[in-house]
PDB file of C-alpha atoms and ligand atoms in Angstrom:
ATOM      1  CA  UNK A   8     -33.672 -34.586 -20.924  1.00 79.00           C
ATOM      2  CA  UNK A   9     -32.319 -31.384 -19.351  1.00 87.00           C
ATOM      3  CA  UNK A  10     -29.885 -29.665 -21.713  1.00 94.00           C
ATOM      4  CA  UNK A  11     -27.195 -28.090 -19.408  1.00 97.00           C
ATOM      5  CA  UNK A  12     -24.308 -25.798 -19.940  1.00 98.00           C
ATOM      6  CA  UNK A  13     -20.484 -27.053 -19.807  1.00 98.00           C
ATOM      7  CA  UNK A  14     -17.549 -24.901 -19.534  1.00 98.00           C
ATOM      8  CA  UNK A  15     -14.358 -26.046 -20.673  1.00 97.00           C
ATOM      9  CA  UNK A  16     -11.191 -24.011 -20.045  1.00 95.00           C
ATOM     10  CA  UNK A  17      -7.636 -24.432 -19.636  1.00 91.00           C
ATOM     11  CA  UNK A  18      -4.174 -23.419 -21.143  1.00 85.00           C
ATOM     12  CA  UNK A  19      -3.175 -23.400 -25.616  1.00 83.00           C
ATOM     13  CA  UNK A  20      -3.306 -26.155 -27.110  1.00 84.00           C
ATOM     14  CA  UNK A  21      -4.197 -28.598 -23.809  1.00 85.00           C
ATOM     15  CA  UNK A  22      -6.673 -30.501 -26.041  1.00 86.00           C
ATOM     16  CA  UNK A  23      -9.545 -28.707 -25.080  1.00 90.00           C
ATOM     17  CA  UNK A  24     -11.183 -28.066 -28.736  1.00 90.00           C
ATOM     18  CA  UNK A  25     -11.216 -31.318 -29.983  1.00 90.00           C
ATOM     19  CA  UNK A  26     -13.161 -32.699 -26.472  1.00 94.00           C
ATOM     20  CA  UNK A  27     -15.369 -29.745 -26.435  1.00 96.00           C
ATOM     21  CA  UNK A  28     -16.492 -30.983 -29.968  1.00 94.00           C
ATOM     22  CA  UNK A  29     -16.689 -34.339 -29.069  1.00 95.00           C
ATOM     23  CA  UNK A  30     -18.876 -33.953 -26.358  1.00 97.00           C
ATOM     24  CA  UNK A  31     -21.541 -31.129 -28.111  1.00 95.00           C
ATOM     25  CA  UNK A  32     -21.362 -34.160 -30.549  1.00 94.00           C
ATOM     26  CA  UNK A  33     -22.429 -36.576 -28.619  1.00 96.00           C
ATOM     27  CA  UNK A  34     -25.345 -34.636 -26.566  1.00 96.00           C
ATOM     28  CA  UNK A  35     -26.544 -32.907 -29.704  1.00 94.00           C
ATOM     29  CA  UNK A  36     -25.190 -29.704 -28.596  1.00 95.00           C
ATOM     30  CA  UNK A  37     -23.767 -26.415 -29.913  1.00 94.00           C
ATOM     31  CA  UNK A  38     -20.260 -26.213 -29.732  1.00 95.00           C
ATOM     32  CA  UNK A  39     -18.597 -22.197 -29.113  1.00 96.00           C
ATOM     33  CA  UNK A  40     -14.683 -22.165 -29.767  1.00 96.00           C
ATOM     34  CA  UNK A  41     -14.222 -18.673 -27.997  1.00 97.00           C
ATOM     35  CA  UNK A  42     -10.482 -18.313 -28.846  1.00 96.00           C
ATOM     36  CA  UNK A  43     -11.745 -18.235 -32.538  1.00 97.00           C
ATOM     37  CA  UNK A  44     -13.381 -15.236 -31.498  1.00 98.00           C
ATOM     38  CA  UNK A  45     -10.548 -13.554 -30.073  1.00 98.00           C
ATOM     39  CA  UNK A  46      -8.099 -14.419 -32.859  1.00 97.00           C
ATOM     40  CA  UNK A  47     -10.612 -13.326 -35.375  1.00 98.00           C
ATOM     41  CA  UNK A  48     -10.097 -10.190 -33.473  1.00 98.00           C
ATOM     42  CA  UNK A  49      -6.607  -9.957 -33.740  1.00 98.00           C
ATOM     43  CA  UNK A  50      -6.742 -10.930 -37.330  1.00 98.00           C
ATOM     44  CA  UNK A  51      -8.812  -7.490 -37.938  1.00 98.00           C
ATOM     45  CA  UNK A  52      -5.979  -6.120 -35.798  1.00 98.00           C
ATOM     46  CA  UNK A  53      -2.905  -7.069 -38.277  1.00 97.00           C
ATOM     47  CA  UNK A  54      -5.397  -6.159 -41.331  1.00 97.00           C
ATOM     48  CA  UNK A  55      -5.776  -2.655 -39.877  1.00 97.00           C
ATOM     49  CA  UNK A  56      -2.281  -2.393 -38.996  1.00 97.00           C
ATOM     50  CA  UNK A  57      -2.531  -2.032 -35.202  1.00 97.00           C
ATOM     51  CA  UNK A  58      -0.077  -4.094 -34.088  1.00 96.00           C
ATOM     52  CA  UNK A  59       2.992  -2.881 -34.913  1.00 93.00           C
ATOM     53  CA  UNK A  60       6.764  -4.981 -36.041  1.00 89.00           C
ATOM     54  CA  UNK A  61       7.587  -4.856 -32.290  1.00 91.00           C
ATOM     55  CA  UNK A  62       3.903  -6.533 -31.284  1.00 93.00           C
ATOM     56  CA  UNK A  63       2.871  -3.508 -29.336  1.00 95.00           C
ATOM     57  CA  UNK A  64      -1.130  -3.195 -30.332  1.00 97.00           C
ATOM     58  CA  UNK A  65      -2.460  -0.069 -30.807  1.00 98.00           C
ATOM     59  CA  UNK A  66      -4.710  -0.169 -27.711  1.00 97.00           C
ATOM     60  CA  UNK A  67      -6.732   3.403 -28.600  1.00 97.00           C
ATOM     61  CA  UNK A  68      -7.146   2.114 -31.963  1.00 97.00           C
ATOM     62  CA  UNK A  69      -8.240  -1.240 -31.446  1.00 98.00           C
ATOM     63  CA  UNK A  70     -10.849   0.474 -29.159  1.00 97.00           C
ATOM     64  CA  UNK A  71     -12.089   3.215 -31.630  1.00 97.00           C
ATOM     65  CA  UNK A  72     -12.564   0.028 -34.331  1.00 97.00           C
ATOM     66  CA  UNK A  73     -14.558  -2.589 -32.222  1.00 97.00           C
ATOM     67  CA  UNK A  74     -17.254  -1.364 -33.899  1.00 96.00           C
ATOM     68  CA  UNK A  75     -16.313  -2.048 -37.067  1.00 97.00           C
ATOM     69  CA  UNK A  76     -15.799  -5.509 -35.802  1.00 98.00           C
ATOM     70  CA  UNK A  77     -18.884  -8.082 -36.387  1.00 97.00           C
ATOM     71  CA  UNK A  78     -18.138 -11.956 -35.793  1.00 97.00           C
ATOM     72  CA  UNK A  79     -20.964 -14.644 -36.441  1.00 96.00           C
ATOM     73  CA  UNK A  80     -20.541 -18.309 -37.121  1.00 94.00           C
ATOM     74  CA  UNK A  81     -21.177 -20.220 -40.153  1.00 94.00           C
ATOM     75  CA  UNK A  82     -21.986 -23.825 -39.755  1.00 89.00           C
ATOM     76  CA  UNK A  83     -19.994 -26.176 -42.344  1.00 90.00           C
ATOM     77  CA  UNK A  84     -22.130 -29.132 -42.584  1.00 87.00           C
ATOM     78  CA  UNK A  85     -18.723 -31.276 -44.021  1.00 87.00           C
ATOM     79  CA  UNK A  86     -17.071 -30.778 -40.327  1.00 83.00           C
ATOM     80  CA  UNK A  87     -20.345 -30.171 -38.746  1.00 82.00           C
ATOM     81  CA  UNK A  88     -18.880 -27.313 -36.750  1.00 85.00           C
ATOM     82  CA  UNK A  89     -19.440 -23.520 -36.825  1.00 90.00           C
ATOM     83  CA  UNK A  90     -16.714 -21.985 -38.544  1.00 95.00           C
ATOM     84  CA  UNK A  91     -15.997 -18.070 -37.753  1.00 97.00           C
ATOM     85  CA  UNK A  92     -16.498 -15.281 -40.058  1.00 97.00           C
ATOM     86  CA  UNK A  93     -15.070 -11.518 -39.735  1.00 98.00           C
ATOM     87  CA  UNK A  94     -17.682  -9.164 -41.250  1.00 97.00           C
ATOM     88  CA  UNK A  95     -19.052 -11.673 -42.804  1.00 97.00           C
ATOM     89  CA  UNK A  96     -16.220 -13.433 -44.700  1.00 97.00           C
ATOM     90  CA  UNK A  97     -14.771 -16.751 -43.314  1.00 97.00           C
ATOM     91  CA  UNK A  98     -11.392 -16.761 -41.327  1.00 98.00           C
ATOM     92  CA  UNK A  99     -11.819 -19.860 -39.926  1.00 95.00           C
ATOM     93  CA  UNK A 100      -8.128 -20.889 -41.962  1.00 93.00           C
ATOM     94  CA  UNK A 101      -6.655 -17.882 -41.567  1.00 95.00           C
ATOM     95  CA  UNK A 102      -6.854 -17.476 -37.412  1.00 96.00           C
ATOM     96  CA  UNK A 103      -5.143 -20.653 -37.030  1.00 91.00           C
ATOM     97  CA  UNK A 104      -1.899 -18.751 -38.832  1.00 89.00           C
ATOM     98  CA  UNK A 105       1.121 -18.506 -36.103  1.00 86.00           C
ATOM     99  CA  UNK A 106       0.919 -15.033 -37.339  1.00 92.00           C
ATOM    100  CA  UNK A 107      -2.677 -14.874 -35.307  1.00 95.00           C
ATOM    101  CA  UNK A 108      -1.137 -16.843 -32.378  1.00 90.00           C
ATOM    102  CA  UNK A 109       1.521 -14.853 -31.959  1.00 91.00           C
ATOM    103  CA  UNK A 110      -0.581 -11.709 -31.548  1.00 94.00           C
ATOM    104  CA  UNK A 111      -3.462 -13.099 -30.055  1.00 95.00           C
ATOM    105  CA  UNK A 112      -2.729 -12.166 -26.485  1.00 91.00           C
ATOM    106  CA  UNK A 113      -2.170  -8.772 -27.113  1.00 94.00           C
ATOM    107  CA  UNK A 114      -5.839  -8.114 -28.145  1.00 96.00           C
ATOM    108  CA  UNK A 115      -7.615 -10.727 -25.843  1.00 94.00           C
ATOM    109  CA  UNK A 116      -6.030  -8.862 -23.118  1.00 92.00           C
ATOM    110  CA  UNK A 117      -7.426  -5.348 -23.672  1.00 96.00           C
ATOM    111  CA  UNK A 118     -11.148  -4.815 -21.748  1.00 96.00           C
ATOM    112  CA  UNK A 119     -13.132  -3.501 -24.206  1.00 97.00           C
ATOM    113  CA  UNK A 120     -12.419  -6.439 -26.184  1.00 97.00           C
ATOM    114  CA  UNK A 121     -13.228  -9.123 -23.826  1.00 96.00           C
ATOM    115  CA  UNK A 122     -16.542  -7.268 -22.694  1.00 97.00           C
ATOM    116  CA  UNK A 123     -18.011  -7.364 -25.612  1.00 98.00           C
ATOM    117  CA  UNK A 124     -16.836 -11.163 -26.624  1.00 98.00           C
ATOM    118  CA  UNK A 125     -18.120 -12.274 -23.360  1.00 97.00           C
ATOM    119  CA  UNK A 126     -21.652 -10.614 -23.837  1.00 97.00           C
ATOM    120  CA  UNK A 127     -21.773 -12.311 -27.012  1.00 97.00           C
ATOM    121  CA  UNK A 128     -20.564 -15.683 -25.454  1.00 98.00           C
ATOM    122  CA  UNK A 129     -23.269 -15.243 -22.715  1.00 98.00           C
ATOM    123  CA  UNK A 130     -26.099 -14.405 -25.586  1.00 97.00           C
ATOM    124  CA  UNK A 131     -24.925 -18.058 -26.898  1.00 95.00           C
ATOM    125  CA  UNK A 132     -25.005 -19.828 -23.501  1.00 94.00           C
ATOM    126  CA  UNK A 133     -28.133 -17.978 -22.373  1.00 94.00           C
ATOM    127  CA  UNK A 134     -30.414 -21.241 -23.400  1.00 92.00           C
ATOM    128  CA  UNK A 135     -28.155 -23.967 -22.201  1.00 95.00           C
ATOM    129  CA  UNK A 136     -27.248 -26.841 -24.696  1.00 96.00           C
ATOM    130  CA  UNK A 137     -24.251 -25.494 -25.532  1.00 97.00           C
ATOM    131  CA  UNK A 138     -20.132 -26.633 -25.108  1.00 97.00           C
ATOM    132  CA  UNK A 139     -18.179 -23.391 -24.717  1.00 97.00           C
ATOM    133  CA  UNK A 140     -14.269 -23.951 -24.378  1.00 96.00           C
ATOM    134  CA  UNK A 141     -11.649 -20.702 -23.513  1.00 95.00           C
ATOM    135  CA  UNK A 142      -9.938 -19.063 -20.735  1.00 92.00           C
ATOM    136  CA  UNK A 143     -12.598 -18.085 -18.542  1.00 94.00           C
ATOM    137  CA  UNK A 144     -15.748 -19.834 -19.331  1.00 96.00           C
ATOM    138  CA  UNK A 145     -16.307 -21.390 -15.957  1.00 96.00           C
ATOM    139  CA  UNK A 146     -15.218 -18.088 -14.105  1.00 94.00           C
ATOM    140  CA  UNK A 147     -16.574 -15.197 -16.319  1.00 95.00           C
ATOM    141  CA  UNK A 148     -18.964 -16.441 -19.252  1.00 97.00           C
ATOM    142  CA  UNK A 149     -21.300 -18.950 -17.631  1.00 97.00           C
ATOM    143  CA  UNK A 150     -20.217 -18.944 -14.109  1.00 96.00           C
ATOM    144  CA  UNK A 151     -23.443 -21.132 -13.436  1.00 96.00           C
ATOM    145  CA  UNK A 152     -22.581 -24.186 -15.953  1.00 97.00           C
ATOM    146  CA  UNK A 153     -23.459 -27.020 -14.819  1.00 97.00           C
ATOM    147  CA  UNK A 154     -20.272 -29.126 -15.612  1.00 98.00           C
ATOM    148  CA  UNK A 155     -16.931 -27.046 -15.945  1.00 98.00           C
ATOM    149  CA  UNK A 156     -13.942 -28.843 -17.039  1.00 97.00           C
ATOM    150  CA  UNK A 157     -10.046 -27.034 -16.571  1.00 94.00           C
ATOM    151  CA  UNK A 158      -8.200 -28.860 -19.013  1.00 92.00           C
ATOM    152  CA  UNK A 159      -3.885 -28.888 -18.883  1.00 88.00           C
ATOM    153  CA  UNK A 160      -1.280 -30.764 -20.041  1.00 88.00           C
ATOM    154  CA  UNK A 161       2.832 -30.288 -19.753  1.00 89.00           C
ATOM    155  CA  UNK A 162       4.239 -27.961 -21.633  1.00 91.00           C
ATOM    156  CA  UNK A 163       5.839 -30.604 -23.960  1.00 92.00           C
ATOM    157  CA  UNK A 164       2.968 -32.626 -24.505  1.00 90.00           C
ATOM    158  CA  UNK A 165       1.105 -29.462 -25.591  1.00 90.00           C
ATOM    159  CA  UNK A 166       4.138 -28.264 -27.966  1.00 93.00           C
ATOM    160  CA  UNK A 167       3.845 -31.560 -29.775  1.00 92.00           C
ATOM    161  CA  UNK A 168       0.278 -31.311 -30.373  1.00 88.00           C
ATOM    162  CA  UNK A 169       0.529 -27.519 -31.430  1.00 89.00           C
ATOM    163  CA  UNK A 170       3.616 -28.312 -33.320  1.00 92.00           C
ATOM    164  CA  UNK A 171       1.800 -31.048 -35.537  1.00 90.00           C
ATOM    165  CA  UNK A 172      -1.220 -29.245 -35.960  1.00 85.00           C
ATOM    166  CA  UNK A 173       0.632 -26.435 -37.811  1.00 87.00           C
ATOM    167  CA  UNK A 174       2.192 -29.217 -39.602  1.00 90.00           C
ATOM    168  CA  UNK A 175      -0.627 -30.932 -40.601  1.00 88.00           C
ATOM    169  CA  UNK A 176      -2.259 -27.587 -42.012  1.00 84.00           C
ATOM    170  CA  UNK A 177       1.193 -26.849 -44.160  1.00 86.00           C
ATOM    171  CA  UNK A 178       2.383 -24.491 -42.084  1.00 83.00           C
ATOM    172  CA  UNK A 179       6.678 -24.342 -42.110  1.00 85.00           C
ATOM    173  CA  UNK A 180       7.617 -23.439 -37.942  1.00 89.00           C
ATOM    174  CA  UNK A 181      10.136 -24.796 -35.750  1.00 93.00           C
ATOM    175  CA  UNK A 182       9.035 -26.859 -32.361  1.00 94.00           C
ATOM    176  CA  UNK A 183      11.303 -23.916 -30.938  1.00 94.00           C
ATOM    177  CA  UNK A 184       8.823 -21.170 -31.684  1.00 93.00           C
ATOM    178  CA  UNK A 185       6.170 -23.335 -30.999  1.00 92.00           C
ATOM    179  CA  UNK A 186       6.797 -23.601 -27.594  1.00 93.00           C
ATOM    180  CA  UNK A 187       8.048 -20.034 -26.941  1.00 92.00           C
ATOM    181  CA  UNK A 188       4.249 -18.819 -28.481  1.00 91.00           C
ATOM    182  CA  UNK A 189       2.861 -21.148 -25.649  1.00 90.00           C
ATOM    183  CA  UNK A 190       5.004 -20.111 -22.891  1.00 92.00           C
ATOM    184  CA  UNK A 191       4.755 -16.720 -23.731  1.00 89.00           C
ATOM    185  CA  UNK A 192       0.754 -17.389 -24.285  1.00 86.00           C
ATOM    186  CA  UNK A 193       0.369 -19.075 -20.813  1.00 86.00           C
ATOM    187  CA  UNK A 194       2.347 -16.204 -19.017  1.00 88.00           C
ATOM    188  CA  UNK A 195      -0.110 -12.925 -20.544  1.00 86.00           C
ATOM    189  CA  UNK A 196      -3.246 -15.401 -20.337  1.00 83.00           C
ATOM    190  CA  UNK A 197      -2.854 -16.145 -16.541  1.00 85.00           C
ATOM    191  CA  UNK A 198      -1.509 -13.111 -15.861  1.00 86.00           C
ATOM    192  CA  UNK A 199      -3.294 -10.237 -17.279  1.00 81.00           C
ATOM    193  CA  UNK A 200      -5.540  -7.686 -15.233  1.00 82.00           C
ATOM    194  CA  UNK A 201      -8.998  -8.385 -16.591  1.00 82.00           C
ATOM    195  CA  UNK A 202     -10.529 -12.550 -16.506  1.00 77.00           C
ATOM    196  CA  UNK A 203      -6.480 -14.185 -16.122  1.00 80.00           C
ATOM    197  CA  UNK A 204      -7.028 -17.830 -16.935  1.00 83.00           C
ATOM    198  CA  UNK A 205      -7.833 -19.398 -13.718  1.00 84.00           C
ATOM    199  CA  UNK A 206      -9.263 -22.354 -12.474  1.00 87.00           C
ATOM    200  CA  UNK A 207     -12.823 -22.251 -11.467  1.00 90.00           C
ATOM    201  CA  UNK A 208     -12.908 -23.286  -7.962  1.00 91.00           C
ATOM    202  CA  UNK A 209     -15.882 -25.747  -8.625  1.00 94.00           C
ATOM    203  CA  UNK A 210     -13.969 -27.012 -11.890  1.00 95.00           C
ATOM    204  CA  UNK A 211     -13.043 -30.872 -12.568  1.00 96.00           C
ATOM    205  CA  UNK A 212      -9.795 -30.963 -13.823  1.00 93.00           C
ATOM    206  CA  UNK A 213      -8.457 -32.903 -16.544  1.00 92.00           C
ATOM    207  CA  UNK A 214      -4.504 -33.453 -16.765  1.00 89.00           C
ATOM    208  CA  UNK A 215      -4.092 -35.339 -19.891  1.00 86.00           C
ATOM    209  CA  UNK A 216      -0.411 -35.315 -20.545  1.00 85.00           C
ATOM    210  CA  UNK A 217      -0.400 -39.139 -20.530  1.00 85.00           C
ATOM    211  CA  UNK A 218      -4.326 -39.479 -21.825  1.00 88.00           C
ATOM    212  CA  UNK A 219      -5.555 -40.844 -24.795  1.00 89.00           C
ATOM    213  CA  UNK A 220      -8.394 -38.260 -26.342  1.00 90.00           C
ATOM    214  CA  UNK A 221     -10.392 -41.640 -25.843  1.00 94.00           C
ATOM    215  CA  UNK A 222      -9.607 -41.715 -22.451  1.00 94.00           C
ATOM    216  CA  UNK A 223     -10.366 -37.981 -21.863  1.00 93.00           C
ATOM    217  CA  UNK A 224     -13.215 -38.060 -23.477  1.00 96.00           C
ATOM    218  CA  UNK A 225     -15.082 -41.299 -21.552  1.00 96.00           C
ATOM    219  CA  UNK A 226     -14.267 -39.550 -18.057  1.00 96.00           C
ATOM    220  CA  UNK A 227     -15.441 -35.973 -19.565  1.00 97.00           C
ATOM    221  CA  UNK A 228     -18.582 -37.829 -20.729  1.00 97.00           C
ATOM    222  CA  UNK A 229     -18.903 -39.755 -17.370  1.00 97.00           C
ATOM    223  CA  UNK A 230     -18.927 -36.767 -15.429  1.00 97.00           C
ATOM    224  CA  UNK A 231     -21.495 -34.853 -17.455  1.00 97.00           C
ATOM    225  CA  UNK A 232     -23.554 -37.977 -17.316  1.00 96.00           C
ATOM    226  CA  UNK A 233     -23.618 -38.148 -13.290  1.00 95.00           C
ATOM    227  CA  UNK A 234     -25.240 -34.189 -13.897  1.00 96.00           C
ATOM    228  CA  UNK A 235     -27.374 -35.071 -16.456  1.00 95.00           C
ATOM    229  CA  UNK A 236     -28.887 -38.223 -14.505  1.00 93.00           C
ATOM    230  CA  UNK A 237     -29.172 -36.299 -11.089  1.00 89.00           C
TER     231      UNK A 237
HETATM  232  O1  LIG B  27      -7.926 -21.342 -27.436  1.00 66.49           O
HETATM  233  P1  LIG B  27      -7.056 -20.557 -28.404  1.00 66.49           P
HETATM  234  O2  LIG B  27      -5.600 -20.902 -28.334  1.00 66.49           O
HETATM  235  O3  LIG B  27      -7.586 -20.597 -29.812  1.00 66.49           O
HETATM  236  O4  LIG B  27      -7.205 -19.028 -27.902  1.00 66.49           O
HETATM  237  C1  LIG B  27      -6.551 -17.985 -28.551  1.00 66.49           C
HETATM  238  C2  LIG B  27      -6.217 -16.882 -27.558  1.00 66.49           C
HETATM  239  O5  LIG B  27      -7.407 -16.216 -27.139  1.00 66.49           O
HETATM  240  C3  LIG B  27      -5.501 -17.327 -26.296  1.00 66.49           C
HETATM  241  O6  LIG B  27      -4.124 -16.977 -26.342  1.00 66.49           O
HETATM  242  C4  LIG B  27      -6.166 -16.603 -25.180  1.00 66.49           C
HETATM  243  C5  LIG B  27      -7.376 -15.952 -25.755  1.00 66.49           C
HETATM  244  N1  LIG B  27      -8.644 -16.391 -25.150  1.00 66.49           N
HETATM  245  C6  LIG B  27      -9.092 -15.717 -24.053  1.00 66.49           C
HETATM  246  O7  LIG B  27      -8.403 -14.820 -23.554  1.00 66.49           O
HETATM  247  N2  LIG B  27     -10.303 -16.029 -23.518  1.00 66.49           N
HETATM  248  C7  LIG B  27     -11.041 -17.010 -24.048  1.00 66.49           C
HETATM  249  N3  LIG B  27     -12.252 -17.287 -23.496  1.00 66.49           N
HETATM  250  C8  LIG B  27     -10.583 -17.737 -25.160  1.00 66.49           C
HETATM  251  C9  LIG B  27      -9.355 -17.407 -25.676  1.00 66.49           C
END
């Protein structure tokens, strides 16, 4: 059996992680959560104090550090994922902060940042096997995958799922700021200068405001079987 590369991309919190594990699941394959990688970055940001009260990241100094910044994953066998690790300690819990999301978009914006993420992404996809969900898998990371799903849901229906994820993890934030991280999220993702989220021409797309992650997941699995059997 071939093993082929799929793309998964699409706006926060449209669902896309929890398919994109599903389906390495299923085929055996390895799953890559790129926005881990970015808000791992921006964690190291806020530790080194380059974002400042106002938000406004230290773009010089984010630069000069990149060095200093060396991300690997860890798998956990207990949720049989990879879990991300800054310099070799594990942030998987502590990227997921609103803290993180609220500065996130700052850092994934700036060049130098997203080159050398994506060379690292690429590295990971170079052998095929592998589920990679972000922004601009389909268009920038592994523009020849085989399957490329854009994944988007109303702004609502994301909100709620954001909203009770925070929840779920203990985390005290209003639905209010909840969706004003997403809108403002959506806005710099699609919008900045270097890879803007954007569909991939060749891309399937999934709206699944009104989809069960059942439901997503049989179509997304349908699809990749039609490639997989051609
Ligand atoms: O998927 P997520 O919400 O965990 O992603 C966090 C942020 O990282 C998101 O605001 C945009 C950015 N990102 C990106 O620019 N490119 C990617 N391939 C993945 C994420």
């Amino acid at each position: 059996m071939k093993r082929i590369s799929i793309a998964i991309d699409g706006l926060s919190a449209s669902g896309k992680s929890t398919l994109a594990q599903g389906i390495a699941k299923a085929l055996n394959y390895l799953y890559v959560d790129t926005g881990a990688m970015y808000r791992a970055v921006a964690l190291f940001a806020l530790r080194e104090k380059l974002i400042d009260r106002e938000g406004q990241l230290d773009e010089e100094g984010m630069k000069a550090s990149l060095q200093r910044v060396y991300l690997t994953f860890r798998f956990n066998p207990g949720t049989g994922r990879g879990e991300i690790c800054l310099n070799g300690r594990n942030v998987e819990k502590e990227i997921r902060s609103h803290e993180v999301s609220k500065h996130v978009s700052v850092v994934a914006r700036v060049p130098e940042v997203r080159e050398k993420l994506v060379l690292a992404q690429q590295r990971m996809g170079s052998h095929g096997g592998v589920v990679m969900d972000g922004r601009d898998i389909g268009t920038v990371v592994l523009p020849e995958a085989e399957v490329k799903f854009f994944m988007t849901a109303d702004i609502e229906a994301r909100g709620k799922r954001r909203h009770k994820e925070l929840v779920r993890r203990g985390r005290s934030v209003s639905f209010g700021d909840v969706l004003d991280n997403l809108r403002s999220r959506d806005r710099i993702d699609s919008t900045r200068d270097h890879s803007p989220l954007v569909q991939a021409d060749d891309a399937i797309v999934i709206d699944n405001s009104d989809l069960t992650i059942e439901e997503q997941f049989d179509h997304m699995m349908a699809c990749v079987q039609q490639v997989l059997n051609a």
